[in-house]
CSV table of C-alpha atoms and ligand atoms in Angstrom, one decimal:
chain,number,residue,atom,x,y,z
A,284,UNK,CA,-5.3,-11.9,-37.8
A,285,UNK,CA,-7.0,-9.5,-40.2
A,286,UNK,CA,-10.7,-8.8,-39.6
A,287,UNK,CA,-13.1,-6.0,-40.4
A,288,UNK,CA,-12.8,-3.5,-37.6
A,289,UNK,CA,-15.6,-2.0,-35.5
A,290,UNK,CA,-15.4,1.6,-34.2
A,291,UNK,CA,-14.8,3.8,-37.2
A,292,UNK,CA,-16.5,6.3,-39.6
A,293,UNK,CA,-15.8,7.4,-43.1
A,294,UNK,CA,-14.7,11.0,-43.7
A,295,UNK,CA,-14.2,11.7,-47.4
A,296,UNK,CA,-11.6,9.3,-48.6
A,297,UNK,CA,-10.2,8.9,-45.1
A,298,UNK,CA,-11.4,6.8,-42.1
A,299,UNK,CA,-11.6,8.2,-38.6
A,300,UNK,CA,-10.9,5.5,-36.0
A,301,UNK,CA,-13.0,6.1,-32.9
A,302,UNK,CA,-11.6,3.2,-30.8
A,303,UNK,CA,-9.3,5.5,-28.8
A,304,UNK,CA,-9.4,9.3,-28.3
A,305,UNK,CA,-6.5,9.8,-30.7
A,306,UNK,CA,-9.2,9.5,-33.4
A,307,UNK,CA,-6.6,8.8,-36.1
A,308,UNK,CA,-7.6,9.9,-39.6
A,309,UNK,CA,-6.3,7.1,-41.7
A,310,UNK,CA,-5.8,7.4,-45.5
A,311,UNK,CA,-6.3,4.5,-47.8
A,312,UNK,CA,-3.4,2.0,-47.5
A,313,UNK,CA,-2.3,3.5,-44.2
A,314,UNK,CA,-2.5,2.4,-40.6
A,315,UNK,CA,-3.3,4.4,-37.5
A,316,UNK,CA,-0.8,5.4,-34.8
A,317,UNK,CA,-1.0,2.1,-33.0
A,318,UNK,CA,-0.2,0.2,-36.2
A,319,UNK,CA,-3.0,-2.2,-35.5
A,320,UNK,CA,-5.8,-0.8,-37.8
A,321,UNK,CA,-5.5,-0.2,-41.5
A,322,UNK,CA,-7.7,1.5,-44.1
A,323,UNK,CA,-7.9,-0.9,-47.1
A,324,UNK,CA,-10.1,0.5,-49.9
A,325,UNK,CA,-12.3,2.5,-47.6
A,326,UNK,CA,-12.8,-0.3,-45.0
A,327,UNK,CA,-11.0,-0.3,-41.7
A,328,UNK,CA,-9.4,-3.6,-40.7
A,329,UNK,CA,-8.0,-4.7,-37.4
A,330,UNK,CA,-4.7,-6.4,-37.9
A,331,UNK,CA,-4.2,-7.7,-34.4
A,332,UNK,CA,-7.3,-9.8,-33.8
A,333,UNK,CA,-5.9,-12.8,-31.8
A,334,UNK,CA,-2.3,-11.9,-32.8
A,335,UNK,CA,-0.7,-12.8,-29.5
A,336,UNK,CA,2.9,-11.5,-29.0
A,337,UNK,CA,3.2,-12.7,-25.4
A,338,UNK,CA,1.3,-15.0,-23.0
A,339,UNK,CA,1.8,-16.4,-19.5
A,340,UNK,CA,-0.3,-17.6,-16.6
A,341,UNK,CA,0.2,-15.0,-13.8
A,342,UNK,CA,-1.1,-14.4,-10.3
A,343,UNK,CA,-3.9,-11.8,-10.4
A,344,UNK,CA,-1.9,-9.8,-7.9
A,345,UNK,CA,0.7,-9.1,-10.6
A,346,UNK,CA,-1.8,-7.1,-12.7
A,347,UNK,CA,-2.2,-5.7,-10.0
A,348,UNK,CA,-5.7,-6.5,-8.9
A,349,UNK,CA,-5.8,-7.0,-5.1
A,350,UNK,CA,-9.6,-7.0,-4.5
A,351,UNK,CA,-10.6,-9.3,-7.3
A,352,UNK,CA,-10.5,-13.1,-7.1
A,353,UNK,CA,-7.5,-12.9,-4.8
A,354,UNK,CA,-5.0,-15.7,-5.1
A,355,UNK,CA,-6.3,-16.8,-8.6
A,356,UNK,CA,-4.2,-17.4,-11.7
A,357,UNK,CA,-5.0,-15.4,-14.8
A,358,UNK,CA,-4.0,-16.3,-18.3
A,359,UNK,CA,-2.3,-13.1,-19.5
A,360,UNK,CA,-2.0,-12.2,-23.2
A,361,UNK,CA,-0.9,-9.2,-25.3
A,362,UNK,CA,-1.0,-7.8,-28.8
A,363,UNK,CA,1.9,-5.9,-30.2
A,364,UNK,CA,1.5,-2.1,-30.2
A,365,UNK,CA,0.1,0.6,-28.1
A,366,UNK,CA,-1.9,3.9,-28.3
A,367,UNK,CA,0.8,5.6,-26.2
A,368,UNK,CA,4.6,6.0,-26.6
A,369,UNK,CA,5.7,6.3,-23.0
A,370,UNK,CA,9.3,7.1,-22.5
A,371,UNK,CA,9.5,4.8,-19.5
A,372,UNK,CA,7.7,1.8,-21.0
A,373,UNK,CA,8.7,-1.4,-19.3
A,374,UNK,CA,7.4,-3.5,-22.2
A,375,UNK,CA,8.7,-1.3,-25.0
A,376,UNK,CA,10.0,-4.1,-27.1
A,377,UNK,CA,6.4,-5.3,-27.7
A,378,UNK,CA,4.5,-2.1,-27.2
A,379,UNK,CA,6.6,0.2,-29.3
A,380,UNK,CA,6.7,-2.1,-32.3
A,381,UNK,CA,4.1,-2.8,-35.0
A,382,UNK,CA,2.3,-5.9,-36.0
A,383,UNK,CA,4.3,-7.6,-38.7
A,384,UNK,CA,7.7,-6.5,-37.2
A,385,UNK,CA,7.5,-9.0,-34.4
A,386,UNK,CA,6.6,-12.7,-34.2
A,387,UNK,CA,3.0,-13.4,-33.1
A,388,UNK,CA,1.0,-16.5,-32.6
A,389,UNK,CA,-2.6,-16.7,-33.7
A,390,UNK,CA,-4.9,-17.7,-30.9
A,391,UNK,CA,-8.6,-17.8,-31.6
A,392,UNK,CA,-11.1,-17.0,-28.8
A,393,UNK,CA,-11.9,-20.7,-28.5
A,394,UNK,CA,-8.3,-21.7,-28.3
A,395,UNK,CA,-7.7,-19.1,-25.7
A,396,UNK,CA,-10.5,-20.4,-23.5
A,397,UNK,CA,-9.0,-23.9,-23.9
A,398,UNK,CA,-5.5,-22.7,-22.9
A,399,UNK,CA,-6.9,-20.7,-19.9
A,400,UNK,CA,-8.5,-23.9,-18.6
A,401,UNK,CA,-5.5,-26.1,-19.5
A,402,UNK,CA,-3.3,-23.9,-17.3
A,403,UNK,CA,-5.8,-23.9,-14.4
A,404,UNK,CA,-6.5,-20.2,-14.7
A,405,UNK,CA,-9.8,-18.6,-13.6
A,406,UNK,CA,-9.8,-15.8,-16.1
A,407,UNK,CA,-8.1,-13.9,-18.9
A,408,UNK,CA,-6.1,-10.6,-18.6
A,409,UNK,CA,-5.4,-8.4,-21.6
A,410,UNK,CA,-2.2,-6.8,-20.5
A,411,UNK,CA,1.5,-6.1,-21.0
A,412,UNK,CA,0.9,-3.7,-23.9
A,413,UNK,CA,-2.4,-1.8,-24.5
A,414,UNK,CA,-5.5,-4.1,-24.9
A,415,UNK,CA,-7.7,-1.3,-26.3
A,416,UNK,CA,-6.1,-1.9,-29.8
A,417,UNK,CA,-7.7,-5.4,-29.9
A,418,UNK,CA,-11.0,-4.6,-28.3
A,419,UNK,CA,-13.0,-6.6,-31.0
A,420,UNK,CA,-11.0,-9.7,-29.9
A,421,UNK,CA,-11.4,-9.0,-26.2
A,422,UNK,CA,-15.2,-8.7,-26.7
A,423,UNK,CA,-15.4,-12.1,-28.5
A,424,UNK,CA,-13.1,-13.6,-25.8
A,425,UNK,CA,-15.3,-12.0,-23.1
A,426,UNK,CA,-18.5,-13.6,-24.5
A,427,UNK,CA,-17.0,-17.1,-24.3
A,428,UNK,CA,-15.3,-16.5,-21.0
A,429,UNK,CA,-18.6,-15.4,-19.5
A,430,UNK,CA,-20.3,-18.6,-20.7
A,431,UNK,CA,-17.5,-20.7,-19.2
A,432,UNK,CA,-17.5,-18.9,-15.8
A,433,UNK,CA,-14.1,-17.3,-16.5
A,434,UNK,CA,-13.4,-13.6,-15.9
A,435,UNK,CA,-12.1,-11.1,-18.4
A,436,UNK,CA,-9.9,-8.2,-17.3
A,437,UNK,CA,-8.1,-5.2,-18.9
A,438,UNK,CA,-4.8,-3.7,-17.7
A,439,UNK,CA,-4.9,-0.5,-19.6
A,440,UNK,CA,-3.8,3.1,-20.0
A,441,UNK,CA,-7.5,3.9,-20.0
A,442,UNK,CA,-7.3,5.7,-23.4
A,443,UNK,CA,-10.5,4.3,-24.9
A,444,UNK,CA,-13.7,6.0,-26.1
A,445,UNK,CA,-17.1,5.7,-24.5
A,446,UNK,CA,-18.3,4.2,-27.7
A,447,UNK,CA,-15.9,1.3,-27.4
A,448,UNK,CA,-16.6,0.9,-23.7
A,449,UNK,CA,-20.3,0.6,-24.4
A,450,UNK,CA,-19.5,-2.5,-26.5
A,451,UNK,CA,-16.8,-3.9,-24.3
A,452,UNK,CA,-18.2,-3.1,-20.9
A,453,UNK,CA,-20.8,-5.9,-20.8
A,454,UNK,CA,-17.9,-8.5,-21.2
A,455,UNK,CA,-15.4,-6.8,-18.9
A,456,UNK,CA,-15.3,-7.9,-15.3
A,457,UNK,CA,-12.4,-5.8,-14.0
A,458,UNK,CA,-9.8,-3.3,-15.0
A,459,UNK,CA,-6.6,-1.9,-13.6
A,460,UNK,CA,-6.2,1.5,-15.2
A,461,UNK,CA,-2.9,3.4,-15.1
A,462,UNK,CA,-3.4,7.0,-14.2
A,463,UNK,CA,0.1,8.0,-15.1
A,464,UNK,CA,0.0,11.5,-13.6
A,465,UNK,CA,-2.6,14.1,-12.8
A,466,UNK,CA,-1.3,16.8,-15.2
A,467,UNK,CA,-1.8,17.1,-18.9
A,468,UNK,CA,1.9,18.2,-19.4
A,469,UNK,CA,3.0,14.7,-18.2
A,470,UNK,CA,0.8,13.0,-20.7
A,471,UNK,CA,2.1,15.3,-23.5
A,472,UNK,CA,5.7,15.0,-22.6
A,473,UNK,CA,6.0,11.4,-21.5
A,474,UNK,CA,3.1,9.5,-23.1
A,475,UNK,CA,2.7,11.4,-26.4
A,476,UNK,CA,-1.0,12.3,-26.1
A,477,UNK,CA,-2.5,15.6,-25.4
A,478,UNK,CA,-4.7,15.1,-22.3
A,479,UNK,CA,-5.4,13.1,-19.2
A,480,UNK,CA,-9.1,13.8,-19.4
A,481,UNK,CA,-10.2,10.8,-21.5
A,482,UNK,CA,-8.4,8.5,-19.0
A,483,UNK,CA,-10.4,9.9,-16.1
A,484,UNK,CA,-13.6,9.7,-18.1
A,485,UNK,CA,-13.0,6.0,-18.9
A,486,UNK,CA,-12.4,5.3,-15.2
A,487,UNK,CA,-15.6,7.1,-14.3
A,488,UNK,CA,-17.5,5.1,-17.0
A,489,UNK,CA,-16.2,1.8,-15.7
A,490,UNK,CA,-16.9,2.6,-12.1
A,491,UNK,CA,-20.5,3.8,-13.0
A,492,UNK,CA,-21.0,0.6,-15.0
A,493,UNK,CA,-19.9,-1.6,-12.0
A,494,UNK,CA,-16.8,-2.9,-13.6
A,495,UNK,CA,-14.4,-3.6,-10.7
A,496,UNK,CA,-11.8,-0.9,-10.9
A,497,UNK,CA,-8.3,-0.5,-9.4
A,498,UNK,CA,-5.9,2.3,-10.2
A,499,UNK,CA,-2.1,2.3,-10.6
A,500,UNK,CA,-0.1,5.5,-10.3
A,501,UNK,CA,3.6,4.9,-11.0
A,502,UNK,CA,5.5,7.6,-9.2
A,503,UNK,CA,8.5,8.9,-11.2
A,504,UNK,CA,10.9,11.2,-9.3
A,505,UNK,CA,10.7,14.8,-10.5
A,506,UNK,CA,7.9,14.1,-13.0
A,507,UNK,CA,4.6,13.3,-11.1
A,508,UNK,CA,5.6,13.1,-7.5
A,509,UNK,CA,4.6,16.5,-6.2
A,510,UNK,CA,2.4,16.3,-3.2
A,511,UNK,CA,-0.2,18.7,-4.7
A,512,UNK,CA,-0.5,16.5,-7.8
A,513,UNK,CA,-0.9,13.3,-5.7
A,514,UNK,CA,-3.5,15.1,-3.6
A,515,UNK,CA,-5.5,16.2,-6.6
A,516,UNK,CA,-5.4,12.6,-7.9
A,517,UNK,CA,-6.7,11.3,-4.5
A,518,UNK,CA,-9.4,13.9,-4.3
A,519,UNK,CA,-10.6,12.9,-7.8
A,520,UNK,CA,-10.7,9.2,-6.7
A,521,UNK,CA,-12.7,10.1,-3.6
A,522,UNK,CA,-15.1,12.6,-5.3
A,523,UNK,CA,-15.6,11.2,-8.8
A,524,UNK,CA,-15.1,7.5,-8.1
A,525,UNK,CA,-15.3,6.1,-4.6
A,526,UNK,CA,-12.9,6.0,-1.6
A,527,UNK,CA,-13.1,2.2,-1.7
A,528,UNK,CA,-11.4,2.0,-5.2
A,529,UNK,CA,-8.0,0.5,-4.5
A,530,UNK,CA,-5.1,2.6,-5.4
A,531,UNK,CA,-1.6,1.3,-6.1
A,532,UNK,CA,1.3,3.7,-5.9
A,533,UNK,CA,4.0,2.0,-7.8
A,534,UNK,CA,7.8,2.3,-7.7
A,535,UNK,CA,9.5,3.4,-10.9
A,536,UNK,CA,12.6,1.7,-12.2
A,537,UNK,CA,14.5,3.1,-15.2
A,538,UNK,CA,13.5,1.6,-18.6
A,539,UNK,CA,13.6,2.4,-22.3
A,540,UNK,CA,14.2,6.1,-22.9
A,541,UNK,CA,14.1,7.1,-19.2
A,542,UNK,CA,17.3,5.6,-18.0
A,543,UNK,CA,18.7,8.7,-16.3
A,544,UNK,CA,16.1,8.8,-13.5
A,545,UNK,CA,16.8,7.0,-10.2
A,546,UNK,CA,14.3,4.5,-8.8
A,547,UNK,CA,11.6,6.1,-6.7
A,548,UNK,CA,12.7,6.5,-3.1
A,549,UNK,CA,10.5,4.4,-0.8
A,550,UNK,CA,9.9,7.5,1.3
A,551,UNK,CA,8.3,9.2,-1.7
A,552,UNK,CA,5.8,6.3,-2.0
A,553,UNK,CA,5.2,6.3,1.8
A,554,UNK,CA,4.4,10.0,1.6
A,555,UNK,CA,1.9,9.4,-1.2
A,556,UNK,CA,0.3,6.7,0.9
A,557,UNK,CA,0.0,9.2,3.8
A,558,UNK,CA,-1.6,11.8,1.5
A,559,UNK,CA,-4.1,9.2,0.1
A,560,UNK,CA,-5.1,8.0,3.5
A,561,UNK,CA,-5.4,11.6,4.7
A,562,UNK,CA,-7.8,12.2,1.8
A,563,UNK,CA,-9.9,9.3,3.0
A,564,UNK,CA,-8.9,6.6,0.5
A,565,UNK,CA,-9.5,3.2,2.1
A,566,UNK,CA,-7.3,0.8,0.2
A,567,UNK,CA,-3.9,2.2,-0.7
A,568,UNK,CA,-0.9,0.0,-1.7
A,569,UNK,CA,2.7,0.4,-2.5
A,570,UNK,CA,3.8,-1.6,-5.6
A,571,UNK,CA,7.3,-2.9,-6.6
A,572,UNK,CA,8.4,-2.8,-2.9
A,573,UNK,CA,8.2,-6.5,-1.9
A,574,UNK,CA,7.7,-7.1,1.8
A,575,UNK,CA,6.5,-3.5,2.6
A,576,UNK,CA,3.7,-3.4,5.1
A,577,UNK,CA,1.6,-1.4,2.7
A,578,UNK,CA,1.5,-4.4,0.3
A,579,UNK,CA,-1.1,-5.8,2.8
A,580,UNK,CA,-4.8,-5.0,3.1
A,581,UNK,CA,-5.8,-3.6,6.5
A,582,UNK,CA,-9.4,-3.0,7.6
A,583,UNK,CA,-10.2,0.7,7.1
A,584,UNK,CA,-12.4,0.5,10.3
A,585,UNK,CA,-10.3,-1.2,13.0
A,586,UNK,CA,-6.9,-1.7,11.3
A,587,UNK,CA,-6.9,-5.5,11.5
A,588,UNK,CA,-4.7,-7.3,9.0
A,589,UNK,CA,-7.0,-8.8,6.4
A,590,UNK,CA,-4.8,-10.0,3.6
A,591,UNK,CA,-1.1,-10.3,3.8
A,592,UNK,CA,1.1,-10.6,0.7
A,593,UNK,CA,4.6,-11.0,-0.3
A,594,UNK,CA,5.5,-10.2,-3.9
A,595,UNK,CA,2.6,-11.6,-5.9
A,596,UNK,CA,1.6,-14.2,-3.3
A,597,UNK,CA,-1.2,-14.1,-0.8
A,598,UNK,CA,0.2,-15.4,2.5
A,599,UNK,CA,-2.8,-14.9,4.7
A,600,UNK,CA,-6.5,-14.3,4.0
A,601,UNK,CA,-8.4,-13.5,7.1
A,602,UNK,CA,-11.8,-12.3,5.7
A,603,UNK,CA,-14.8,-14.2,7.1
A,604,UNK,CA,-17.8,-14.1,4.8
A,605,UNK,CA,-16.4,-11.0,3.1
A,606,UNK,CA,-16.1,-9.2,6.5
A,607,UNK,CA,-13.4,-8.1,8.8
A,608,UNK,CA,-13.0,-10.6,11.7
A,609,UNK,CA,-12.1,-7.7,14.0
A,610,UNK,CA,-15.1,-5.4,13.6
A,611,UNK,CA,-17.5,-7.0,11.1
A,612,UNK,CA,-17.1,-4.3,8.5
A,613,UNK,CA,-17.9,-5.5,5.0
A,614,UNK,CA,-14.7,-5.4,2.8
A,615,UNK,CA,-15.1,-4.9,-0.9
A,616,UNK,CA,-13.5,-8.0,-2.6
A,617,UNK,CA,-15.0,-9.5,-5.7
A,618,UNK,CA,-14.9,-13.3,-6.0
A,619,UNK,CA,-13.6,-16.0,-3.8
A,620,UNK,CA,-10.1,-16.5,-2.4
A,621,UNK,CA,-8.1,-19.3,-4.1
A,622,UNK,CA,-5.9,-20.5,-1.3
B,174,LIG,S1,-6.9,2.7,-31.8
B,174,LIG,FE1,-5.1,3.0,-33.0
B,174,LIG,S2,-5.8,3.7,-35.0
B,174,LIG,FE2,-7.5,3.9,-33.6
B,174,LIG,S3,-7.4,6.0,-32.9
B,174,LIG,FE3,-6.3,4.8,-31.4
B,174,LIG,S4,-4.1,4.9,-32.1
B,174,LIG,FE4,-5.4,5.5,-33.8
B,175,LIG,S1,0.7,2.8,-22.1
B,175,LIG,FE1,1.7,1.1,-21.1
B,175,LIG,S2,2.3,-0.3,-22.8
B,175,LIG,FE2,1.8,1.7,-23.7
B,175,LIG,S3,3.7,2.7,-23.9
B,175,LIG,FE3,2.8,3.4,-22.0
B,175,LIG,S4,3.7,2.1,-20.4
B,175,LIG,FE4,4.0,1.1,-22.5
B,176,LIG,ZN1,-12.2,-4.2,11.1
């Protein structure tokens, strides 16, 4: 759906898009890198407002969000396109395409709320590709969701400007941000952007503005798995965010243009878990390893098993009034458990 965009400025005959830190300069008749925003006669239009390429009701644990409305179902939607071009993108068929080259279904914010309720979901997740590119839509959805008692979450690469976050933040309840590595050269070589810094700044902004935040770090053998890099990442979480921010180290499987790498050895993930715990992080998970003990939540105080999971299902939920039944410690979980 074509709509006048927010987040841009004029610069001579061009437009500078300030939605993501790429800050594309867009000439008349052209679109920016993501393909979702076009300069038409000196006005920037968003082409992806409500243009849904994929939708499904999912468990919130699949996002992954483990400390946010556990056990709930979330209506998950995506626009075609992305601000990155990751060589290992799992969803490349919808992220590395452009609006117009793939079939989409127009879903207005009102219709989306209706669908969310019809499917018995407790909220909406903008996910699968990169939600930043339809932030105007996510804001309108978030306003309606808030009024209906539904939550609104982003699963994002975190490449979004503070200016956009200022507008979106009031209607965003939670985010899972991919910190894809802790070195700029990874972002340059694998993701096609120059720096990791804007991602870290977006995480810090969200945390400071009390948006529930969880982080995913996908470990790729030989690319971002060095102990020193993992340690730097964990120290940043502890010092610039909070040791209670949940961290998901996720297992890589070959996809798209990174087919030559093997899946991440489970021992590598376990080593990262050990480093993170050693650095004082309190909730550290291993993703894409179903049945692993570190898919569960343990009390950082006494070690009691608080939430056990298998795949994306919650098997046991042992918190009592938000506290550990073993030692009474308060455990940071937003929302109620849907058993
Ligand atoms: S949102 Fe799209 S058009 Fe805007 S700066 Fe980012 S990549 Fe460029
Ligand atoms: S940021 Fe996510 S959706 Fe975009 S290309 Fe990278 S892995 Fe794919
Ligand atoms: Zn305890």
